Tab-separated table of C-alpha atoms in Angstrom:
chain	number	residue	atom	x	y	z
A	1	MET	CA	45.386	101.365	-80.254
A	2	PRO	CA	48.612	100.095	-78.557
A	3	SER	CA	48.761	96.298	-77.017
A	4	PRO	CA	50.259	96.116	-73.744
A	5	ARG	CA	53.350	94.416	-75.431
A	6	ASP	CA	53.597	97.690	-77.357
A	7	LEU	CA	53.768	99.924	-74.104
A	8	LEU	CA	55.805	97.461	-73.185
A	9	ASN	CA	58.665	97.880	-75.651
A	10	ALA	CA	57.834	101.742	-75.125
A	11	ALA	CA	58.575	101.745	-71.522
A	12	LYS	CA	62.026	99.550	-72.374
A	13	ALA	CA	62.606	102.191	-74.925
A	14	GLU	CA	63.170	104.565	-72.335
A	15	ILE	CA	64.754	102.720	-69.729
A	16	ARG	CA	68.156	101.417	-68.936
A	17	GLU	CA	67.970	97.049	-68.314
A	18	VAL	CA	70.665	95.665	-66.056
A	19	THR	CA	71.346	92.068	-65.516
A	20	PRO	CA	70.846	90.486	-62.139
A	21	ASP	CA	75.030	89.801	-61.777
A	22	GLU	CA	75.217	93.365	-62.598
A	23	VAL	CA	72.643	94.336	-59.365
A	24	ALA	CA	74.885	91.496	-57.731
A	25	ALA	CA	77.962	93.579	-58.432
A	26	ASN	CA	77.024	96.867	-57.073
A	27	LEU	CA	74.662	96.007	-53.739
A	28	ASP	CA	76.399	97.917	-51.638
A	29	HIS	CA	76.049	101.210	-53.821
A	30	LEU	CA	72.382	100.819	-55.047
A	31	THR	CA	68.898	101.295	-53.537
A	32	ILE	CA	66.766	97.872	-54.401
A	33	LEU	CA	63.449	98.677	-54.960
A	34	ASP	CA	61.181	95.605	-54.715
A	35	VAL	CA	57.712	96.761	-56.795
A	36	ARG	CA	56.172	92.641	-56.781
A	37	GLU	CA	52.467	92.333	-54.347
A	38	PRO	CA	53.369	91.458	-50.654
A	39	ASP	CA	52.803	88.034	-50.704
A	40	GLU	CA	55.081	87.653	-53.632
A	41	TYR	CA	57.696	89.830	-51.487
A	42	GLU	CA	56.875	87.533	-48.262
A	43	GLN	CA	58.461	84.252	-49.926
A	44	GLY	CA	61.715	85.928	-50.597
A	45	ALA	CA	63.432	89.292	-51.463
A	46	LEU	CA	66.890	90.715	-52.353
A	47	PRO	CA	68.976	91.684	-49.172
A	48	GLY	CA	67.426	94.635	-48.314
A	49	ALA	CA	65.104	95.410	-50.818
A	50	VAL	CA	62.579	98.177	-49.965
A	51	HIS	CA	59.311	97.024	-50.764
A	52	VAL	CA	56.594	98.842	-52.566
A	53	PRO	CA	54.035	97.335	-54.746
A	54	ARG	CA	53.655	98.857	-58.101
A	55	GLY	CA	49.826	99.820	-57.430
A	56	GLN	CA	50.849	102.054	-54.863
A	57	LEU	CA	53.742	103.230	-56.464
A	58	GLU	CA	53.098	106.824	-57.801
A	59	PHE	CA	51.570	107.819	-54.235
A	60	SER	CA	54.214	106.136	-51.887
A	61	ILE	CA	57.363	106.058	-53.131
A	62	GLU	CA	58.303	109.645	-52.621
A	63	GLY	CA	57.902	109.029	-48.683
A	64	ARG	CA	59.645	105.838	-48.940
A	65	LEU	CA	62.823	106.850	-51.015
A	66	THR	CA	63.392	110.657	-50.645
A	67	ASP	CA	66.453	110.936	-52.434
A	68	LYS	CA	66.183	111.583	-56.307
A	69	ASN	CA	69.456	111.488	-57.000
A	70	ALA	CA	70.336	107.955	-55.449
A	71	PRO	CA	70.991	105.262	-57.395
A	72	ILE	CA	67.820	102.669	-57.733
A	73	ALA	CA	67.610	99.317	-59.038
A	74	VAL	CA	63.697	98.016	-59.587
A	75	TYR	CA	62.675	94.398	-59.617
A	76	CYS	CA	59.791	92.567	-59.742
A	77	ALA	CA	59.210	88.449	-60.508
A	78	GLY	CA	60.094	88.712	-64.336
A	79	GLY	CA	61.080	92.217	-65.415
A	80	THR	CA	57.891	93.563	-66.587
A	81	ARG	CA	56.445	95.222	-63.959
A	82	SER	CA	59.993	96.896	-63.115
A	83	ALA	CA	60.125	98.604	-66.360
A	84	PHE	CA	56.881	100.381	-66.433
A	85	ALA	CA	58.130	101.270	-62.737
A	86	ALA	CA	61.099	102.474	-63.923
A	87	LYS	CA	59.539	104.533	-66.403
A	88	THR	CA	57.242	106.324	-63.877
A	89	LEU	CA	59.730	106.709	-61.302
A	90	GLN	CA	61.975	108.812	-64.155
A	91	ASP	CA	58.753	109.989	-64.653
A	92	LEU	CA	58.462	111.868	-61.056
A	93	GLY	CA	62.216	112.692	-60.773
A	94	TYR	CA	64.163	110.015	-59.939
A	95	GLN	CA	67.422	110.416	-62.314
A	96	ASP	CA	69.345	107.185	-62.113
A	97	VAL	CA	66.917	104.344	-62.194
A	98	VAL	CA	67.575	100.931	-63.539
A	99	SER	CA	65.461	97.540	-64.360
A	100	MET	CA	66.834	94.353	-63.606
A	101	ALA	CA	65.785	91.923	-66.553
A	102	GLY	CA	64.876	89.038	-65.707
A	103	GLY	CA	63.583	89.713	-62.205
A	104	PHE	CA	63.741	87.959	-59.068
A	105	ASN	CA	63.001	84.452	-61.128
A	106	LYS	CA	66.077	84.901	-62.747
A	107	TRP	CA	68.087	86.498	-59.667
A	108	LYS	CA	67.486	83.117	-57.928
A	109	ASP	CA	68.169	80.683	-61.287
A	110	GLU	CA	71.489	82.200	-61.351
A	111	GLY	CA	72.234	81.655	-57.594
A	112	HIS	CA	72.309	85.418	-55.968
A	113	THR	CA	71.692	85.391	-52.377
A	114	TRP	CA	68.482	86.525	-51.267
A	115	SER	CA	66.191	85.705	-47.767
A	116	THR	CA	62.274	85.561	-46.520
A	117	PRO	CA	62.162	88.755	-45.292
A	118	GLN	CA	60.486	89.488	-41.832
A	119	THR	CA	57.325	91.148	-42.380
A	120	MET	CA	54.312	92.896	-40.574
A	121	THR	CA	50.984	90.967	-39.953
A	122	GLN	CA	47.491	92.546	-41.462
A	123	ASP	CA	46.937	93.226	-37.410
A	124	GLN	CA	50.250	94.998	-36.820
A	125	ARG	CA	50.053	97.181	-39.843
A	126	ILE	CA	46.448	98.291	-38.795
A	127	ARG	CA	47.899	98.875	-35.335
A	128	TYR	CA	51.184	100.663	-36.531
A	129	HIS	CA	49.765	102.618	-39.108
A	130	ARG	CA	50.573	106.248	-38.131
A	131	HIS	CA	54.477	105.041	-37.789
A	132	LEU	CA	54.297	103.074	-41.437
A	133	LEU	CA	53.370	106.731	-43.032
A	134	LEU	CA	56.395	108.205	-41.288
A	135	PRO	CA	59.142	107.813	-44.113
A	136	GLU	CA	61.762	108.184	-41.379
A	137	VAL	CA	60.320	105.204	-39.281
A	138	GLY	CA	58.341	103.248	-41.745
A	139	GLU	CA	57.878	99.343	-42.214
A	140	LYS	CA	61.820	99.064	-41.671
A	141	GLY	CA	61.567	101.247	-38.737
A	142	GLN	CA	59.107	99.607	-37.481
A	143	LEU	CA	60.441	95.987	-37.379
A	144	LYS	CA	63.599	97.138	-35.776
A	145	LEU	CA	61.132	98.082	-32.651
A	146	LEU	CA	59.691	94.712	-32.918
A	147	ASN	CA	63.157	93.354	-32.847
A	148	SER	CA	64.400	95.950	-29.753
A	149	LYS	CA	64.881	95.571	-26.120
A	150	VAL	CA	64.116	98.274	-23.377
A	151	LEU	CA	65.167	97.805	-19.682
A	152	LEU	CA	63.299	99.950	-17.539
A	153	LEU	CA	64.805	101.099	-14.358
A	154	GLY	CA	61.374	101.550	-11.868
A	155	ALA	CA	58.090	101.270	-12.824
A	156	GLY	CA	57.195	104.633	-11.076
A	157	GLY	CA	56.554	107.992	-12.347
A	158	LEU	CA	58.524	108.321	-14.809
A	159	GLY	CA	58.819	104.509	-15.769
A	160	SER	CA	54.883	104.519	-16.042
A	161	PRO	CA	54.346	106.746	-19.072
A	162	ALA	CA	57.764	105.715	-20.556
A	163	ALA	CA	56.581	102.033	-20.568
A	164	LEU	CA	53.047	103.101	-22.091
A	165	TYR	CA	54.229	104.740	-24.647
A	166	LEU	CA	57.553	102.195	-25.593
A	167	ALA	CA	54.684	99.291	-25.317
A	168	ALA	CA	52.487	101.136	-27.578
A	169	ALA	CA	54.953	101.886	-30.146
A	170	GLY	CA	55.852	98.322	-30.596
A	171	VAL	CA	58.921	97.934	-28.493
A	172	GLY	CA	59.443	94.347	-28.555
A	173	THR	CA	60.942	93.685	-25.114
A	174	ILE	CA	60.726	95.534	-22.533
A	175	GLY	CA	62.315	94.917	-19.202
A	176	ILE	CA	61.245	96.106	-15.805
A	177	ILE	CA	63.107	96.282	-13.015
A	178	ASP	CA	61.147	97.269	-9.433
A	179	MET	CA	61.130	95.464	-5.624
A	180	ASP	CA	58.245	97.480	-4.454
A	181	VAL	CA	54.547	97.014	-4.581
A	182	VAL	CA	51.747	99.087	-5.216
A	183	ASP	CA	50.788	101.858	-3.241
A	184	ALA	CA	47.476	104.046	-3.214
A	185	SER	CA	50.282	107.244	-2.994
A	186	ASN	CA	51.666	105.918	-6.358
A	187	LEU	CA	48.300	106.522	-8.016
A	188	GLN	CA	48.280	110.238	-8.233
A	189	ARG	CA	51.250	109.727	-11.040
A	190	GLN	CA	52.569	106.496	-11.852
A	191	ILE	CA	49.831	105.744	-14.646
A	192	LEU	CA	50.993	102.050	-15.183
A	193	HIS	CA	48.725	100.842	-11.533
A	194	THR	CA	45.257	101.635	-10.445
A	195	LEU	CA	43.462	101.335	-7.734
A	196	ASP	CA	42.477	97.399	-8.136
A	197	ARG	CA	46.059	96.404	-8.078
A	198	VAL	CA	46.972	98.204	-5.098
A	199	GLY	CA	49.269	95.854	-3.146
A	200	MET	CA	50.063	94.373	-6.166
A	201	ARG	CA	54.349	93.785	-7.374
A	202	LYS	CA	55.153	97.103	-9.210
A	203	VAL	CA	56.473	94.759	-11.744
A	204	ASP	CA	53.393	91.995	-12.023
A	205	SER	CA	51.126	95.121	-12.463
A	206	ALA	CA	53.014	96.952	-15.278
A	207	LYS	CA	53.031	93.425	-16.799
A	208	ALA	CA	49.317	93.239	-16.825
A	209	ALA	CA	49.002	96.777	-18.102
A	210	LEU	CA	51.654	96.262	-21.186
A	211	THR	CA	50.526	93.024	-22.106
A	212	ALA	CA	46.900	94.353	-22.260
A	213	MET	CA	47.571	97.224	-24.060
A	214	ASN	CA	50.056	95.210	-26.874
A	215	PRO	CA	49.972	91.731	-27.369
A	216	ASP	CA	53.149	92.032	-29.606
A	217	VAL	CA	55.249	93.579	-26.350
A	218	LYS	CA	56.984	90.933	-24.253
A	219	VAL	CA	57.576	92.108	-20.971
A	220	VAL	CA	60.495	90.193	-18.906
A	221	THR	CA	59.930	91.308	-14.661
A	222	TYR	CA	62.998	91.720	-12.393
A	223	ASP	CA	61.404	92.029	-8.704
A	224	THR	CA	64.687	92.161	-7.433
A	225	ARG	CA	67.223	94.890	-5.826
A	226	LEU	CA	69.284	96.510	-8.528
A	227	GLY	CA	73.048	95.965	-7.151
A	228	ALA	CA	76.457	95.330	-8.082
A	229	ASP	CA	75.890	91.488	-7.824
A	230	ASN	CA	73.228	91.761	-10.481
A	231	VAL	CA	73.438	94.966	-12.640
A	232	LEU	CA	75.536	93.446	-15.358
A	233	ASP	CA	73.100	90.203	-15.872
A	234	ILE	CA	70.581	92.491	-15.909
A	235	ILE	CA	71.175	94.709	-18.541
A	236	ASP	CA	73.026	92.828	-20.399
A	237	GLY	CA	71.405	92.343	-23.755
A	238	TYR	CA	69.428	95.296	-24.055
A	239	ASP	CA	69.666	97.803	-26.632
A	240	VAL	CA	68.574	101.084	-24.442
A	241	ILE	CA	68.215	101.956	-21.028
A	242	VAL	CA	65.699	104.222	-19.089
A	243	ASP	CA	66.380	105.425	-16.182
A	244	GLY	CA	63.652	106.110	-13.599
A	245	THR	CA	65.581	105.929	-10.722
A	246	ASP	CA	65.369	108.631	-7.952
A	247	ASN	CA	68.673	107.915	-6.204
A	248	PHE	CA	72.220	109.160	-6.319
A	249	PRO	CA	73.453	104.800	-5.655
A	250	THR	CA	71.857	103.601	-8.432
A	251	ARG	CA	72.421	106.192	-10.849
A	252	TYR	CA	76.249	105.564	-10.812
A	253	LEU	CA	75.942	102.168	-10.549
A	254	VAL	CA	73.689	102.415	-13.891
A	255	ASN	CA	76.316	104.711	-15.169
A	256	ASP	CA	79.408	102.404	-14.240
A	257	ALA	CA	77.629	99.218	-16.066
A	258	SER	CA	76.486	100.387	-18.600
A	259	LEU	CA	79.548	101.775	-19.787
A	260	VAL	CA	81.262	98.282	-19.574
A	261	LYS	CA	78.426	97.128	-21.308
A	262	ARG	CA	78.422	100.363	-23.643
A	263	ILE	CA	74.139	100.650	-23.472
A	264	PRO	CA	72.844	103.680	-24.052
A	265	VAL	CA	71.202	105.503	-20.923
A	266	VAL	CA	68.185	107.887	-21.371
A	267	HIS	CA	67.996	109.308	-18.182
A	268	GLY	CA	65.083	111.580	-16.332
A	269	SER	CA	64.870	113.033	-13.083
A	270	ILE	CA	61.998	115.654	-11.502
A	271	PHE	CA	61.660	117.696	-8.681
A	272	ARG	CA	58.829	119.489	-7.620
A	273	PHE	CA	57.763	121.424	-10.520
A	274	GLU	CA	60.888	120.694	-12.449
A	275	GLY	CA	62.296	118.167	-14.693
A	276	GLN	CA	65.380	117.026	-16.849
A	277	VAL	CA	66.334	114.869	-19.526
A	278	THR	CA	69.379	113.763	-20.802
A	279	VAL	CA	71.292	110.548	-23.021
A	280	PHE	CA	74.638	108.999	-22.071
A	281	ASP	CA	75.915	107.365	-24.971
A	282	PRO	CA	79.132	105.301	-23.811
A	283	PHE	CA	82.174	106.847	-25.230
A	284	VAL	CA	80.391	108.739	-27.594
A	285	GLY	CA	78.983	111.588	-25.073
A	286	PRO	CA	79.529	112.364	-21.426
A	287	CYS	CA	78.509	109.878	-19.102
A	288	TYR	CA	76.745	110.384	-16.036
A	289	ARG	CA	79.809	111.028	-13.658
A	290	CYS	CA	81.244	114.032	-16.206
A	291	MET	CA	77.624	115.835	-15.325
A	292	ILE	CA	77.737	115.156	-11.812
A	293	PRO	CA	80.719	114.201	-10.811
A	294	GLU	CA	80.151	114.219	-7.132
A	295	PRO	CA	76.825	113.457	-6.000
A	296	PRO	CA	75.316	116.176	-3.043
A	297	PRO	CA	74.944	115.620	0.430
A	298	ALA	CA	71.968	113.697	1.334
A	299	GLU	CA	70.380	116.971	3.007
A	300	LEU	CA	70.382	118.626	-0.446
A	301	ALA	CA	69.167	115.727	-1.941
A	302	PRO	CA	65.647	115.143	-1.071
A	303	SER	CA	63.274	112.986	-2.708
A	304	CYS	CA	60.488	113.241	-4.502
A	305	ALA	CA	58.734	111.730	-1.483
A	306	GLU	CA	59.973	114.472	0.972
A	307	ALA	CA	59.812	117.597	-1.279
A	308	GLY	CA	56.313	116.454	-3.665
A	309	VAL	CA	56.138	116.288	-7.241
A	310	LEU	CA	53.267	117.319	-9.691
A	311	GLY	CA	51.550	114.021	-11.017
A	312	VAL	CA	51.672	115.596	-14.760
A	313	LEU	CA	55.593	116.194	-14.469
A	314	CYS	CA	55.828	112.562	-14.256
A	315	GLY	CA	54.029	112.035	-17.859
A	316	ILE	CA	55.864	115.090	-19.500
A	317	VAL	CA	59.315	113.601	-18.727
A	318	GLY	CA	59.074	110.250	-19.161
A	319	SER	CA	57.223	110.709	-22.452
A	320	LEU	CA	60.154	112.821	-23.145
A	321	GLN	CA	62.560	109.690	-22.397
A	322	ALA	CA	60.399	107.478	-24.656
A	323	VAL	CA	61.178	109.332	-27.490
A	324	GLU	CA	64.368	109.618	-26.805
A	325	ALA	CA	64.767	105.833	-26.684
A	326	ILE	CA	62.639	105.676	-30.237
A	327	LYS	CA	65.210	108.082	-31.609
A	328	MET	CA	68.363	105.978	-30.135
A	329	LEU	CA	66.688	102.692	-31.028
A	330	LEU	CA	65.791	104.179	-34.973
A	331	SER	CA	68.806	106.201	-35.069
A	332	LEU	CA	66.317	108.986	-35.564
A	333	GLY	CA	67.546	113.065	-35.494
A	334	GLU	CA	69.838	113.878	-32.762
A	335	PRO	CA	68.923	112.705	-30.057
A	336	LEU	CA	70.303	114.492	-26.470
A	337	VAL	CA	73.884	113.432	-26.248
A	338	GLY	CA	75.898	116.008	-24.840
A	339	ARG	CA	72.433	118.242	-23.988
A	340	LEU	CA	70.451	118.515	-21.257
A	341	LEU	CA	66.742	119.366	-21.931
A	342	THR	CA	65.382	121.003	-18.604
A	343	TYR	CA	61.705	121.307	-18.504
A	344	ASP	CA	59.483	124.029	-16.018
A	345	ALA	CA	56.497	123.656	-15.766
A	346	LEU	CA	55.238	126.474	-13.539
A	347	GLU	CA	56.721	128.765	-16.038
A	348	GLN	CA	56.467	126.463	-18.970
A	349	SER	CA	59.558	126.743	-20.702
A	350	PHE	CA	62.044	124.557	-22.060
A	351	ARG	CA	66.519	125.111	-21.765
A	352	THR	CA	69.291	122.956	-23.249
A	353	PHE	CA	72.112	122.796	-22.067
A	354	LYS	CA	75.369	121.427	-23.334
A	355	VAL	CA	77.195	118.815	-21.275
A	356	ARG	CA	80.704	117.863	-22.332
A	357	ARG	CA	82.774	114.800	-21.429
A	358	ASP	CA	85.138	115.186	-18.781
A	359	PRO	CA	88.685	114.383	-20.105
A	360	ASP	CA	89.451	113.498	-16.811
A	361	CYS	CA	86.517	111.325	-15.988
A	362	PRO	CA	87.389	108.351	-13.771
A	363	ALA	CA	84.925	106.531	-15.908
A	364	CYS	CA	85.055	107.478	-19.333
A	365	GLY	CA	87.663	109.492	-19.726
A	366	GLU	CA	90.815	109.241	-21.920
A	367	HIS	CA	93.007	107.814	-18.769
A	368	ALA	CA	90.431	106.221	-17.170
A	369	GLY	CA	91.423	102.985	-15.692
A	370	GLU	CA	89.272	99.412	-15.461
A	371	ILE	CA	85.541	100.233	-14.314
A	372	VAL	CA	84.874	98.638	-10.699
A	373	ILE	CA	81.092	97.769	-10.506
A	374	ALA	CA	80.668	98.749	-6.821
A	375	GLU	CA	78.093	99.634	-4.430
A	376	TYR	CA	77.791	103.261	-3.548
A	377	ASP	CA	75.087	103.407	-0.654
A	378	ASP	CA	77.259	105.407	1.585
A	379	LEU	CA	77.396	108.065	-0.562
A	380	CYS	CA	73.684	109.827	-0.214
A	381	MET	CA	70.417	108.595	-0.433
A	382	PRO	CA	68.534	105.475	0.770
A	383	HIS	CA	68.859	102.616	-2.205
A	384	SER	CA	65.545	102.237	-4.435
A	385	VAL	CA	64.477	102.306	-7.921
A	386	GLY	CA	61.866	104.241	-9.125
A	387	VAL	CA	59.892	108.131	-8.395
């Protein structure tokens, strides 16, 4: 019967060990895998390490590290568990795996850089468990969401479902700008609000709903009119803007400000039974002015208050905006940059149209001058926020 020492020697005979110095010299080219227990990992780890405890390795690793040809350096506290882990990885088909001799203890003793990683609480692991199961999100992605900041323009029909899903997803800071109060006529589509909050400021109603849903989320409210005098200050520091406004003056204002601050805008709009979503990523894809150079006359652009809107439509379009915001935050998939997604509820159909950058765009074109933040109320519909 082989002893534990025999098993360790047998494992080391089939793997390659490297020193901490060798790992440090190749950090930029290696995937670092920490196989220690959670309490050990929380006390300190190598920069950028992927954490999968040794006991979960066989059943978790293929979801966390999908490229079996990428070079991997495994470490534990002293070099024993990492040797067994490296052997297991080789048995699972990983082609380029090494174990770091001496483990984390030797790494620290030799003066290499390490840090105390941000980790999730047990309550957070339970709350976001379905996200953690997704290799494209995982703990790293969820922590990024918790550190992200999204600004919602409007707590109305589009802002409501977007806010609820972003809060549920764990976006750490959600800003909401709206200067309206909850009205009974809002409740058909603005699902952030309830009958007992009619007459309350919309931002306060929204904050009550979101904090009740997820205490992880910090809700920042702006009960003010969005204008040229404050837009740059309000949007500053946010990672993504979700635009749920219902008028052209605000859209042009936000477009120009987002270009100045280089903040992506997830745009959504609805009308009767139809909706559309796109993403304006500054100087990467087209901007709002590329898509709509000039606003239509007011009589050709009635608001939802004048033309009506199917309440459920807001949920569909607002949820799509939340998806696009999360994709931008986590660099997932193919965001709707340069593409306009349209939805027809009566046909139950989606269509996608290409939107190209205009080289002569006065805001983001090749020869565009300095962007001037100005009011556009004289162009079209009265200035308001929210659908």
